[in-house]
């Protein structure tokens, strides 16, 4: 963990609150990530869209806030597309516009869909015809995900509507028609949010993956993100029989509202790596929450023969300097001394092998990750001394378990950057995303010697924000 407690290679707000990643897109030679943002406090509030850009998905630069609340409401989650053919008519001088689709929430009483657009990726103008979609029946009508479906030569939009998905179609990105709905009972209790729908290949066949985040009320369980595998024909999403069950994308509890980039060759995804239930109670270091490192989703057949979803991290760029730590062994354990830098841990494991990893300090604080038989166990119960929240009275929020997914040798990749821990176990078929809040840095590590693990430290990095862009944040009394 770094001295000032800010992550180096994970997106935070330039100050205060961040939640859902929004509008992930590659535009004019840059990766753009927008995010739900409350710039005034260390908690959720009137939503803006924060904005960062990168050349490599790990070194980020803050740009001015992209969207502010207006007469239609605050700016909830959404997506971004590039209108290459200018079917919207919002382009100019041959420049393809970048369109942001977002939900306007009006005083928590109604929600509608709106558009903002830009020709330079920095300065945004809201469409004069907003809102483009309203709902006469449901108050929870949000988080539009827009994508082009080539077989129909049309754009599709999926929106979460309380307890189902509504599918819309358009040829000009401005006028939308409802063409179908999707619902299933295989969802935990809560309001449906932040859907995504995209194709993935497995064994030369195309499947479609539906991502769905579900938000229970505070105190009624944890927010979780589920996935479903099926087929999409432009109008109907049909589940595979084996996928009509509750399956989570992550065995940790700090993974919500994951969404994918548009305009990239590979399917790249980023998630909100925090839990909204206890996020406001996190230490006040100037920021609240972070997004995950970029991930690549893939399909695989698990140990039971079920088609399942896994994730691999996007490779770190060579521009990040790293150094492998020296280790010593004693009584079947490998030991390493850690500094406050971001840390990678890499090792391979046979399918029938066990191991135990511990990160700890002299104060008795410990984080452990282990495999016992066919069970993977992440225990952060002794690494939460610097956060006080009722959630951590329950083991459910402190100890996370998952069953083995593969019956073959596999690799483990663990990434610790300040308070965020990302574990890609069994080649990424088992993922744990979890935050930790020890009172003192965990500056020692030990692991089963049989793993032959590598401990690699990375140089720290402070995301850039220019004086000019800081001045353009234009914070105002817009609540």
Tab-separated table of C-alpha atoms in Angstrom:
chain	number	residue	atom	x	y	z
A	1	UNK	CA	0.000	0.000	0.000
A	2	UNK	CA	1.361	3.405	-0.918
A	3	UNK	CA	2.087	6.067	1.628
A	4	UNK	CA	-0.694	8.472	0.744
A	5	UNK	CA	-3.185	5.585	0.459
A	6	UNK	CA	-4.292	6.499	-3.081
A	7	UNK	CA	-4.136	3.652	-5.623
A	8	UNK	CA	-1.546	3.978	-8.382
A	9	UNK	CA	-3.105	2.024	-11.250
A	10	UNK	CA	-6.803	2.037	-10.403
A	11	UNK	CA	-9.163	4.878	-11.202
A	12	UNK	CA	-10.437	7.027	-8.357
A	13	UNK	CA	-12.330	10.291	-8.537
A	14	UNK	CA	-10.077	13.339	-8.545
A	15	UNK	CA	-11.668	13.952	-5.136
A	16	UNK	CA	-14.421	12.382	-3.026
A	17	UNK	CA	-16.997	9.867	-4.258
A	18	UNK	CA	-16.897	7.476	-7.214
A	19	UNK	CA	-19.229	4.618	-8.093
A	20	UNK	CA	-20.357	2.970	-11.355
A	21	UNK	CA	-18.024	3.150	-14.368
A	22	UNK	CA	-19.904	4.727	-17.289
A	23	UNK	CA	-19.393	5.298	-21.002
A	24	UNK	CA	-16.276	3.172	-21.509
A	25	UNK	CA	-15.087	3.891	-25.055
A	26	UNK	CA	-11.998	4.235	-27.246
A	27	UNK	CA	-12.238	7.574	-29.049
A	28	UNK	CA	-9.756	9.686	-30.960
A	29	UNK	CA	-6.781	7.598	-29.841
A	30	UNK	CA	-7.592	7.478	-26.114
A	31	UNK	CA	-9.358	5.149	-23.711
A	32	UNK	CA	-12.129	7.144	-22.045
A	33	UNK	CA	-13.736	6.139	-18.758
A	34	UNK	CA	-16.538	8.153	-17.208
A	35	UNK	CA	-17.864	7.410	-13.742
A	36	UNK	CA	-20.609	8.238	-11.299
A	37	UNK	CA	-19.250	11.054	-9.191
A	38	UNK	CA	-20.247	13.203	-6.235
A	39	UNK	CA	-17.455	15.791	-6.013
A	40	UNK	CA	-18.645	17.436	-2.800
A	41	UNK	CA	-18.629	14.654	-0.203
A	42	UNK	CA	-17.249	11.275	0.848
A	43	UNK	CA	-20.608	9.638	0.106
A	44	UNK	CA	-23.178	9.169	-2.633
A	45	UNK	CA	-25.027	12.329	-3.641
A	46	UNK	CA	-26.225	14.249	-6.705
A	47	UNK	CA	-24.608	12.390	-9.575
A	48	UNK	CA	-22.180	13.934	-12.066
A	49	UNK	CA	-20.079	12.132	-14.676
A	50	UNK	CA	-16.374	12.261	-13.847
A	51	UNK	CA	-13.921	11.641	-16.695
A	52	UNK	CA	-10.452	10.121	-17.132
A	53	UNK	CA	-8.398	9.134	-20.176
A	54	UNK	CA	-5.464	6.807	-20.775
A	55	UNK	CA	-3.152	5.505	-23.472
A	56	UNK	CA	-2.695	2.086	-21.858
A	57	UNK	CA	-5.583	1.475	-19.387
A	58	UNK	CA	-3.283	1.811	-16.349
A	59	UNK	CA	-1.882	5.366	-16.407
A	60	UNK	CA	-4.848	7.721	-16.077
A	61	UNK	CA	-5.313	11.459	-16.473
A	62	UNK	CA	-8.217	13.395	-14.994
A	63	UNK	CA	-10.257	15.600	-17.328
A	64	UNK	CA	-12.936	18.127	-16.358
A	65	UNK	CA	-16.261	16.766	-15.135
A	66	UNK	CA	-18.224	15.782	-18.243
A	67	UNK	CA	-21.843	15.998	-17.077
A	68	UNK	CA	-23.521	18.092	-14.396
A	69	UNK	CA	-27.107	17.839	-13.081
A	70	UNK	CA	-29.678	20.003	-14.873
A	71	UNK	CA	-33.445	20.593	-15.043
A	72	UNK	CA	-33.983	16.954	-16.126
A	73	UNK	CA	-32.252	15.638	-13.013
A	74	UNK	CA	-28.941	14.280	-11.835
A	75	UNK	CA	-26.835	12.171	-14.214
A	76	UNK	CA	-27.096	8.451	-13.474
A	77	UNK	CA	-25.253	5.635	-15.268
A	78	UNK	CA	-25.103	4.912	-18.981
A	79	UNK	CA	-22.877	4.128	-21.939
A	80	UNK	CA	-21.036	5.697	-24.889
A	81	UNK	CA	-20.814	4.996	-28.615
A	82	UNK	CA	-19.110	6.593	-31.595
A	83	UNK	CA	-21.529	7.591	-34.374
A	84	UNK	CA	-19.200	6.908	-37.302
A	85	UNK	CA	-21.906	7.431	-39.943
A	86	UNK	CA	-23.357	10.496	-38.199
A	87	UNK	CA	-26.856	9.006	-38.292
A	88	UNK	CA	-27.701	11.247	-35.336
A	89	UNK	CA	-26.748	14.367	-37.248
A	90	UNK	CA	-24.733	15.532	-34.233
A	91	UNK	CA	-21.387	15.346	-36.047
A	92	UNK	CA	-19.829	18.268	-37.837
A	93	UNK	CA	-17.076	18.896	-40.394
A	94	UNK	CA	-16.613	15.183	-40.943
A	95	UNK	CA	-15.920	14.484	-37.249
A	96	UNK	CA	-17.752	11.451	-35.854
A	97	UNK	CA	-19.441	12.494	-32.609
A	98	UNK	CA	-19.079	10.631	-29.336
A	99	UNK	CA	-22.535	10.155	-27.805
A	100	UNK	CA	-23.111	9.623	-24.086
A	101	UNK	CA	-26.392	7.955	-23.162
A	102	UNK	CA	-27.314	8.487	-19.527
A	103	UNK	CA	-30.257	8.392	-17.141
A	104	UNK	CA	-31.588	11.643	-15.713
A	105	UNK	CA	-32.984	11.073	-12.225
A	106	UNK	CA	-35.410	13.803	-11.170
A	107	UNK	CA	-35.559	14.069	-7.371
A	108	UNK	CA	-35.756	10.285	-7.035
A	109	UNK	CA	-39.311	10.411	-8.405
A	110	UNK	CA	-38.846	9.676	-12.110
A	111	UNK	CA	-36.110	8.640	-14.514
A	112	UNK	CA	-35.615	9.304	-18.223
A	113	UNK	CA	-32.928	8.699	-20.838
A	114	UNK	CA	-30.841	11.530	-22.247
A	115	UNK	CA	-27.931	12.173	-24.624
A	116	UNK	CA	-24.847	14.365	-24.450
A	117	UNK	CA	-22.288	14.562	-27.243
A	118	UNK	CA	-18.822	15.854	-28.078
A	119	UNK	CA	-16.545	16.302	-31.074
A	120	UNK	CA	-13.298	16.559	-29.111
A	121	UNK	CA	-13.808	14.079	-26.250
A	122	UNK	CA	-13.538	16.844	-23.656
A	123	UNK	CA	-16.324	19.394	-24.031
A	124	UNK	CA	-19.866	18.015	-23.923
A	125	UNK	CA	-23.173	19.447	-25.025
A	126	UNK	CA	-26.523	18.033	-23.983
A	127	UNK	CA	-28.933	17.166	-26.782
A	128	UNK	CA	-31.662	19.771	-27.158
A	129	UNK	CA	-34.307	17.031	-27.558
A	130	UNK	CA	-33.666	15.498	-24.108
A	131	UNK	CA	-35.149	13.386	-22.712
A	132	UNK	CA	-35.257	10.870	-25.571
A	133	UNK	CA	-37.102	8.186	-23.561
A	134	UNK	CA	-39.494	8.303	-20.622
A	135	UNK	CA	-41.479	5.600	-18.840
A	136	UNK	CA	-45.113	5.950	-17.879
A	137	UNK	CA	-45.219	3.066	-15.408
A	138	UNK	CA	-41.905	2.496	-13.604
A	139	UNK	CA	-39.842	4.907	-11.557
A	140	UNK	CA	-36.753	2.640	-11.794
A	141	UNK	CA	-35.891	3.034	-15.490
A	142	UNK	CA	-32.169	3.438	-15.889
A	143	UNK	CA	-28.640	2.706	-17.068
A	144	UNK	CA	-28.935	2.509	-20.887
A	145	UNK	CA	-26.399	0.296	-22.649
A	146	UNK	CA	-26.236	1.027	-26.395
A	147	UNK	CA	-24.538	-1.151	-29.021
A	148	UNK	CA	-24.703	-1.729	-32.770
A	149	UNK	CA	-26.229	-5.011	-33.977
A	150	UNK	CA	-24.944	-5.554	-37.492
A	151	UNK	CA	-27.411	-8.247	-38.692
A	152	UNK	CA	-30.263	-5.737	-38.279
A	153	UNK	CA	-28.279	-2.669	-39.356
A	154	UNK	CA	-29.653	-1.041	-36.223
A	155	UNK	CA	-28.670	0.194	-32.797
A	156	UNK	CA	-29.951	-1.610	-29.706
A	157	UNK	CA	-30.429	-0.203	-26.236
A	158	UNK	CA	-31.073	-2.261	-23.120
A	159	UNK	CA	-32.399	-0.561	-19.983
A	160	UNK	CA	-32.982	-2.014	-16.522
A	161	UNK	CA	-36.563	-1.427	-15.403
A	162	UNK	CA	-37.039	-2.397	-11.748
A	163	UNK	CA	-37.280	-6.197	-12.203
A	164	UNK	CA	-36.785	-6.712	-15.950
A	165	UNK	CA	-34.857	-5.543	-19.009
A	166	UNK	CA	-36.444	-3.562	-21.826
A	167	UNK	CA	-34.887	-3.751	-25.305
A	168	UNK	CA	-35.161	-0.797	-27.682
A	169	UNK	CA	-34.100	-0.269	-31.302
A	170	UNK	CA	-33.111	2.760	-33.384
A	171	UNK	CA	-31.551	3.623	-36.732
A	172	UNK	CA	-30.713	7.246	-35.888
A	173	UNK	CA	-29.767	7.004	-32.178
A	174	UNK	CA	-32.370	9.657	-31.306
A	175	UNK	CA	-35.735	7.912	-31.801
A	176	UNK	CA	-36.170	4.577	-30.066
A	177	UNK	CA	-38.838	1.858	-30.222
A	178	UNK	CA	-39.484	-0.810	-27.599
A	179	UNK	CA	-39.111	-4.233	-29.251
A	180	UNK	CA	-39.023	-6.711	-26.362
A	181	UNK	CA	-38.464	-7.407	-22.671
A	182	UNK	CA	-36.470	-9.973	-20.719
A	183	UNK	CA	-37.071	-11.278	-17.217
A	184	UNK	CA	-36.053	-14.224	-15.077
A	185	UNK	CA	-36.686	-15.348	-11.515
A	186	UNK	CA	-33.026	-16.366	-11.091
A	187	UNK	CA	-32.073	-13.027	-9.549
A	188	UNK	CA	-31.363	-12.046	-5.965
A	189	UNK	CA	-33.769	-9.643	-4.275
A	190	UNK	CA	-33.292	-6.021	-5.311
A	191	UNK	CA	-33.635	-3.481	-8.102
A	192	UNK	CA	-32.032	-4.402	-11.439
A	193	UNK	CA	-29.276	-2.036	-12.584
A	194	UNK	CA	-26.419	-1.500	-15.041
A	195	UNK	CA	-27.096	-4.161	-17.695
A	196	UNK	CA	-24.604	-5.109	-20.389
A	197	UNK	CA	-25.051	-7.533	-23.297
A	198	UNK	CA	-22.273	-8.744	-25.590
A	199	UNK	CA	-21.090	-11.776	-27.605
A	200	UNK	CA	-18.230	-14.105	-26.655
A	201	UNK	CA	-16.792	-17.085	-28.501
A	202	UNK	CA	-16.357	-20.588	-27.105
A	203	UNK	CA	-15.302	-23.579	-29.203
A	204	UNK	CA	-16.021	-21.640	-32.413
A	205	UNK	CA	-19.590	-20.865	-31.346
A	206	UNK	CA	-21.002	-17.455	-30.446
A	207	UNK	CA	-22.829	-16.983	-27.165
A	208	UNK	CA	-24.254	-13.806	-25.657
A	209	UNK	CA	-23.564	-12.779	-22.065
A	210	UNK	CA	-26.019	-10.642	-20.095
A	211	UNK	CA	-24.557	-8.803	-17.102
A	212	UNK	CA	-26.944	-7.613	-14.411
A	213	UNK	CA	-26.173	-5.762	-11.181
A	214	UNK	CA	-28.734	-5.992	-8.401
A	215	UNK	CA	-29.017	-3.521	-5.531
A	216	UNK	CA	-30.823	-4.570	-2.346
A	217	UNK	CA	-31.775	-1.916	0.151
A	218	UNK	CA	-29.098	-1.134	2.793
A	219	UNK	CA	-29.136	-3.777	5.508
A	220	UNK	CA	-30.905	-6.341	3.298
A	221	UNK	CA	-27.767	-7.962	1.903
A	222	UNK	CA	-24.946	-6.985	-0.382
A	223	UNK	CA	-25.105	-5.570	-3.885
A	224	UNK	CA	-23.987	-8.277	-6.324
A	225	UNK	CA	-23.457	-8.656	-10.040
A	226	UNK	CA	-24.840	-11.699	-11.834
A	227	UNK	CA	-24.367	-13.083	-15.318
A	228	UNK	CA	-26.425	-15.144	-17.736
A	229	UNK	CA	-25.314	-16.954	-20.901
A	230	UNK	CA	-27.612	-17.414	-23.858
A	231	UNK	CA	-28.422	-16.304	-27.383
A	232	UNK	CA	-29.501	-12.929	-28.800
A	233	UNK	CA	-31.099	-12.503	-32.228
A	234	UNK	CA	-31.496	-8.750	-32.147
A	235	UNK	CA	-34.839	-8.937	-30.368
A	236	UNK	CA	-34.901	-11.940	-28.027
A	237	UNK	CA	-32.375	-12.903	-25.362
A	238	UNK	CA	-32.821	-16.631	-24.671
A	239	UNK	CA	-31.074	-18.288	-21.748
A	240	UNK	CA	-29.163	-21.524	-21.960
A	241	UNK	CA	-30.898	-24.021	-19.703
A	242	UNK	CA	-27.709	-24.428	-17.651
A	243	UNK	CA	-27.506	-20.641	-17.188
A	244	UNK	CA	-30.963	-20.142	-15.690
A	245	UNK	CA	-29.632	-19.941	-12.147
A	246	UNK	CA	-28.065	-17.408	-9.804
A	247	UNK	CA	-24.395	-17.078	-10.713
A	248	UNK	CA	-22.124	-14.229	-9.646
A	249	UNK	CA	-19.196	-12.790	-11.578
A	250	UNK	CA	-17.095	-12.517	-8.423
A	251	UNK	CA	-16.702	-14.285	-5.092
A	252	UNK	CA	-15.783	-11.035	-3.357
A	253	UNK	CA	-18.252	-8.308	-2.447
A	254	UNK	CA	-16.480	-5.294	-3.968
A	255	UNK	CA	-17.491	-5.783	-7.591
A	256	UNK	CA	-20.558	-3.957	-8.921
A	257	UNK	CA	-21.838	-2.369	-12.120
A	258	UNK	CA	-19.180	-3.923	-14.356
A	259	UNK	CA	-19.432	-2.709	-17.941
A	260	UNK	CA	-17.564	-3.067	-21.217
A	261	UNK	CA	-15.802	-0.738	-23.632
A	262	UNK	CA	-17.069	0.050	-27.078
A	263	UNK	CA	-14.726	0.589	-30.046
A	264	UNK	CA	-12.084	-1.902	-28.848
A	265	UNK	CA	-11.038	-5.105	-30.623
A	266	UNK	CA	-11.101	-7.121	-27.404
A	267	UNK	CA	-13.972	-7.054	-24.929
A	268	UNK	CA	-12.498	-5.021	-22.055
A	269	UNK	CA	-14.412	-4.456	-18.837
A	270	UNK	CA	-14.038	-2.348	-15.694
A	271	UNK	CA	-16.088	-2.542	-12.513
A	272	UNK	CA	-16.765	-0.418	-9.443
A	273	UNK	CA	-14.422	-2.099	-6.969
A	274	UNK	CA	-16.228	-1.063	-3.815
A	275	UNK	CA	-19.398	-1.945	-1.939
A	276	UNK	CA	-21.956	0.834	-1.637
A	277	UNK	CA	-23.181	-0.471	1.710
A	278	UNK	CA	-20.000	0.356	3.611
A	279	UNK	CA	-18.210	2.705	1.178
A	280	UNK	CA	-19.096	5.897	3.123
A	281	UNK	CA	-17.406	4.412	6.203
A	282	UNK	CA	-14.056	3.969	4.458
A	283	UNK	CA	-11.155	6.132	5.696
A	284	UNK	CA	-11.181	9.708	4.403
A	285	UNK	CA	-7.991	9.982	2.388
A	286	UNK	CA	-9.492	12.486	-0.054
A	287	UNK	CA	-11.185	9.904	-2.240
A	288	UNK	CA	-13.943	7.331	-1.704
A	289	UNK	CA	-13.820	4.147	-3.727
A	290	UNK	CA	-12.051	3.049	-6.894
A	291	UNK	CA	-12.595	1.143	-10.107
A	292	UNK	CA	-10.986	-2.190	-10.906
A	293	UNK	CA	-8.111	-2.833	-13.239
A	294	UNK	CA	-9.253	-3.634	-16.795
A	295	UNK	CA	-10.406	-7.216	-17.312
A	296	UNK	CA	-10.991	-9.515	-20.285
A	297	UNK	CA	-14.070	-11.755	-19.986
A	298	UNK	CA	-13.969	-15.272	-21.434
A	299	UNK	CA	-16.121	-18.395	-21.470
A	300	UNK	CA	-14.951	-21.768	-20.195
A	301	UNK	CA	-16.355	-25.144	-19.211
A	302	UNK	CA	-16.085	-25.665	-15.457
A	303	UNK	CA	-15.352	-28.848	-13.547
A	304	UNK	CA	-19.073	-29.770	-13.671
A	305	UNK	CA	-19.328	-29.245	-17.422
A	306	UNK	CA	-21.240	-25.947	-17.209
A	307	UNK	CA	-20.437	-23.069	-19.542
A	308	UNK	CA	-19.237	-20.290	-17.241
A	309	UNK	CA	-17.747	-16.790	-17.265
A	310	UNK	CA	-14.229	-15.928	-16.159
A	311	UNK	CA	-11.943	-12.882	-16.304
A	312	UNK	CA	-8.273	-12.246	-16.990
A	313	UNK	CA	-6.474	-8.983	-16.249
A	314	UNK	CA	-5.308	-6.869	-19.156
A	315	UNK	CA	-1.517	-7.135	-19.295
A	316	UNK	CA	0.377	-4.410	-17.502
A	317	UNK	CA	2.219	-2.067	-19.891
A	318	UNK	CA	5.995	-2.349	-20.130
A	319	UNK	CA	6.263	1.294	-19.081
A	320	UNK	CA	5.516	0.269	-15.472
A	321	UNK	CA	8.830	-0.398	-13.757
A	322	UNK	CA	8.840	-3.471	-11.541
A	323	UNK	CA	11.237	-5.420	-9.369
A	324	UNK	CA	11.007	-8.953	-8.035
A	325	UNK	CA	11.439	-9.151	-4.276
A	326	UNK	CA	13.952	-11.418	-2.634
A	327	UNK	CA	12.479	-14.261	-0.606
A	328	UNK	CA	13.800	-16.745	1.917
A	329	UNK	CA	12.402	-20.108	2.924
A	330	UNK	CA	11.905	-21.782	6.269
A	331	UNK	CA	9.871	-24.792	7.382
A	332	UNK	CA	7.924	-25.101	4.139
A	333	UNK	CA	7.129	-21.366	3.790
A	334	UNK	CA	8.477	-18.589	1.574
A	335	UNK	CA	8.837	-15.150	3.187
A	336	UNK	CA	9.112	-11.664	1.711
A	337	UNK	CA	9.412	-8.154	3.115
A	338	UNK	CA	7.032	-5.681	1.477
A	339	UNK	CA	7.127	-1.916	1.073
A	340	UNK	CA	4.208	0.437	0.431
A	341	UNK	CA	4.265	-0.088	-3.332
A	342	UNK	CA	1.653	-1.860	-5.473
A	343	UNK	CA	2.238	-5.600	-5.319
A	344	UNK	CA	1.804	-8.523	-7.714
A	345	UNK	CA	1.940	-12.145	-6.581
A	346	UNK	CA	2.147	-14.855	-9.232
A	347	UNK	CA	2.312	-18.637	-8.919
A	348	UNK	CA	1.118	-21.884	-10.458
A	349	UNK	CA	-0.702	-24.728	-8.724
A	350	UNK	CA	-1.723	-28.305	-9.469
A	351	UNK	CA	-5.457	-28.893	-9.214
A	352	UNK	CA	-5.120	-31.159	-6.161
A	353	UNK	CA	-2.591	-28.970	-4.314
A	354	UNK	CA	-3.338	-26.777	-1.297
A	355	UNK	CA	-1.660	-23.536	-0.291
A	356	UNK	CA	-1.933	-20.623	2.126
A	357	UNK	CA	-0.897	-17.013	1.507
A	358	UNK	CA	-0.741	-14.459	4.316
A	359	UNK	CA	-0.031	-10.730	4.182
A	360	UNK	CA	0.536	-9.432	7.694
A	361	UNK	CA	2.261	-6.984	10.013
A	362	UNK	CA	3.715	-6.989	13.520
A	363	UNK	CA	0.447	-5.609	14.947
A	364	UNK	CA	-1.348	-8.887	14.325
A	365	UNK	CA	-3.295	-7.705	11.276
A	366	UNK	CA	-3.535	-10.405	8.617
A	367	UNK	CA	-5.076	-11.041	5.220
A	368	UNK	CA	-5.165	-14.671	4.139
A	369	UNK	CA	-6.008	-16.471	0.923
A	370	UNK	CA	-5.879	-20.245	0.789
A	371	UNK	CA	-7.007	-23.401	-0.948
A	372	UNK	CA	-8.193	-26.266	1.220
A	373	UNK	CA	-9.287	-29.305	-0.762
A	374	UNK	CA	-11.665	-27.961	-3.405
A	375	UNK	CA	-12.418	-24.699	-1.593
A	376	UNK	CA	-10.792	-21.301	-2.058
A	377	UNK	CA	-11.031	-19.006	0.981
A	378	UNK	CA	-10.313	-15.283	1.255
A	379	UNK	CA	-10.338	-14.072	4.869
A	380	UNK	CA	-10.079	-10.323	5.424
A	381	UNK	CA	-11.569	-10.348	8.919
A	382	UNK	CA	-8.254	-9.286	10.507
A	383	UNK	CA	-7.500	-6.605	7.897
A	384	UNK	CA	-10.438	-4.277	8.599
A	385	UNK	CA	-9.251	-2.421	11.687
A	386	UNK	CA	-9.461	1.009	10.054
A	387	UNK	CA	-13.138	0.826	9.068
A	388	UNK	CA	-16.088	0.839	11.447
A	389	UNK	CA	-19.311	-0.444	9.913
A	390	UNK	CA	-22.068	-2.810	11.013
A	391	UNK	CA	-21.556	-4.983	7.927
A	392	UNK	CA	-18.341	-6.348	9.401
A	393	UNK	CA	-20.148	-7.879	12.329
A	394	UNK	CA	-21.164	-10.606	9.876
A	395	UNK	CA	-18.817	-13.275	8.518
A	396	UNK	CA	-20.602	-12.950	5.150
A	397	UNK	CA	-18.856	-9.597	4.621
A	398	UNK	CA	-15.475	-10.749	5.962
A	399	UNK	CA	-14.850	-14.270	4.667
A	400	UNK	CA	-15.420	-15.189	1.010
A	401	UNK	CA	-15.391	-18.725	-0.363
A	402	UNK	CA	-15.582	-20.355	-3.782
A	403	UNK	CA	-15.487	-23.905	-5.084
A	404	UNK	CA	-12.691	-25.048	-7.373
A	405	UNK	CA	-13.599	-24.541	-11.040
A	406	UNK	CA	-10.861	-26.435	-12.904
A	407	UNK	CA	-9.446	-29.942	-12.701
A	408	UNK	CA	-6.069	-29.051	-14.203
A	409	UNK	CA	-2.918	-27.109	-13.294
A	410	UNK	CA	-3.571	-23.353	-13.313
A	411	UNK	CA	-2.040	-19.974	-12.613
A	412	UNK	CA	-2.855	-17.431	-9.905
A	413	UNK	CA	-2.447	-13.672	-10.310
A	414	UNK	CA	-2.939	-11.360	-7.315
A	415	UNK	CA	-2.820	-7.559	-7.511
A	416	UNK	CA	-2.785	-5.342	-4.403
A	417	UNK	CA	-2.905	-1.584	-4.998
A	418	UNK	CA	-3.442	0.406	-1.805
A	419	UNK	CA	-6.738	-0.884	-0.324
A	420	UNK	CA	-7.851	-2.905	-3.336
A	421	UNK	CA	-7.119	-6.611	-3.727
A	422	UNK	CA	-7.852	-8.399	-6.999
A	423	UNK	CA	-7.375	-12.159	-7.179
A	424	UNK	CA	-7.558	-14.060	-10.461
A	425	UNK	CA	-7.420	-17.668	-9.313
A	426	UNK	CA	-7.353	-20.774	-11.500
A	427	UNK	CA	-6.518	-18.909	-14.720
A	428	UNK	CA	-9.172	-16.317	-13.894
A	429	UNK	CA	-12.040	-18.790	-13.589
A	430	UNK	CA	-12.382	-17.811	-9.932
A	431	UNK	CA	-12.188	-14.073	-9.199
A	432	UNK	CA	-12.176	-12.292	-5.836
A	433	UNK	CA	-12.379	-8.487	-5.712
A	434	UNK	CA	-12.120	-7.189	-2.181
A	435	UNK	CA	-11.054	-4.109	-0.245
A	436	UNK	CA	-9.023	-4.157	2.959
A	437	UNK	CA	-8.503	-1.469	5.601
A	438	UNK	CA	-5.776	-2.412	8.084
A	439	UNK	CA	-4.612	0.215	10.558
A	440	UNK	CA	-1.003	-0.311	9.494
A	441	UNK	CA	0.472	-1.501	6.194
A	442	UNK	CA	0.704	-5.243	5.695
A	443	UNK	CA	4.474	-5.259	5.218
A	444	UNK	CA	5.245	-8.977	5.352
A	445	UNK	CA	4.179	-11.965	3.286
A	446	UNK	CA	4.444	-15.714	3.526
A	447	UNK	CA	3.165	-18.481	1.283
A	448	UNK	CA	3.495	-22.230	0.936
A	449	UNK	CA	6.976	-22.901	-0.468
A	450	UNK	CA	5.615	-25.417	-3.001
A	451	UNK	CA	3.969	-22.579	-4.980
A	452	UNK	CA	7.364	-21.062	-5.919
A	453	UNK	CA	5.560	-17.730	-5.886
A	454	UNK	CA	7.003	-14.505	-7.246
A	455	UNK	CA	6.467	-11.257	-5.348
A	456	UNK	CA	6.785	-8.250	-7.665
A	457	UNK	CA	6.589	-4.604	-6.620
A	458	UNK	CA	5.583	-1.853	-9.032
A	459	UNK	CA	6.623	1.769	-9.068
A	460	UNK	CA	3.983	4.096	-7.699
A	461	UNK	CA	2.134	6.469	-10.006
A	462	UNK	CA	-0.019	9.491	-9.308
A	463	UNK	CA	-2.792	10.044	-11.891
A	464	UNK	CA	-2.310	13.376	-13.590
A	465	UNK	CA	-4.569	16.400	-13.319
A	466	UNK	CA	-3.397	19.638	-14.896
A	467	UNK	CA	-3.882	23.012	-13.285
A	468	UNK	CA	-5.972	23.951	-16.315
A	469	UNK	CA	-8.267	20.929	-15.964
A	470	UNK	CA	-8.528	21.401	-12.223
A	471	UNK	CA	-9.735	24.940	-12.838
A	472	UNK	CA	-12.330	23.620	-15.287
A	473	UNK	CA	-13.999	21.362	-12.728
A	474	UNK	CA	-16.502	24.215	-12.265
A	475	UNK	CA	-17.810	23.070	-8.930
A	476	UNK	CA	-20.952	24.996	-8.158
A	477	UNK	CA	-24.037	24.963	-6.042
A	478	UNK	CA	-25.944	22.692	-8.427
A	479	UNK	CA	-27.632	20.556	-5.818
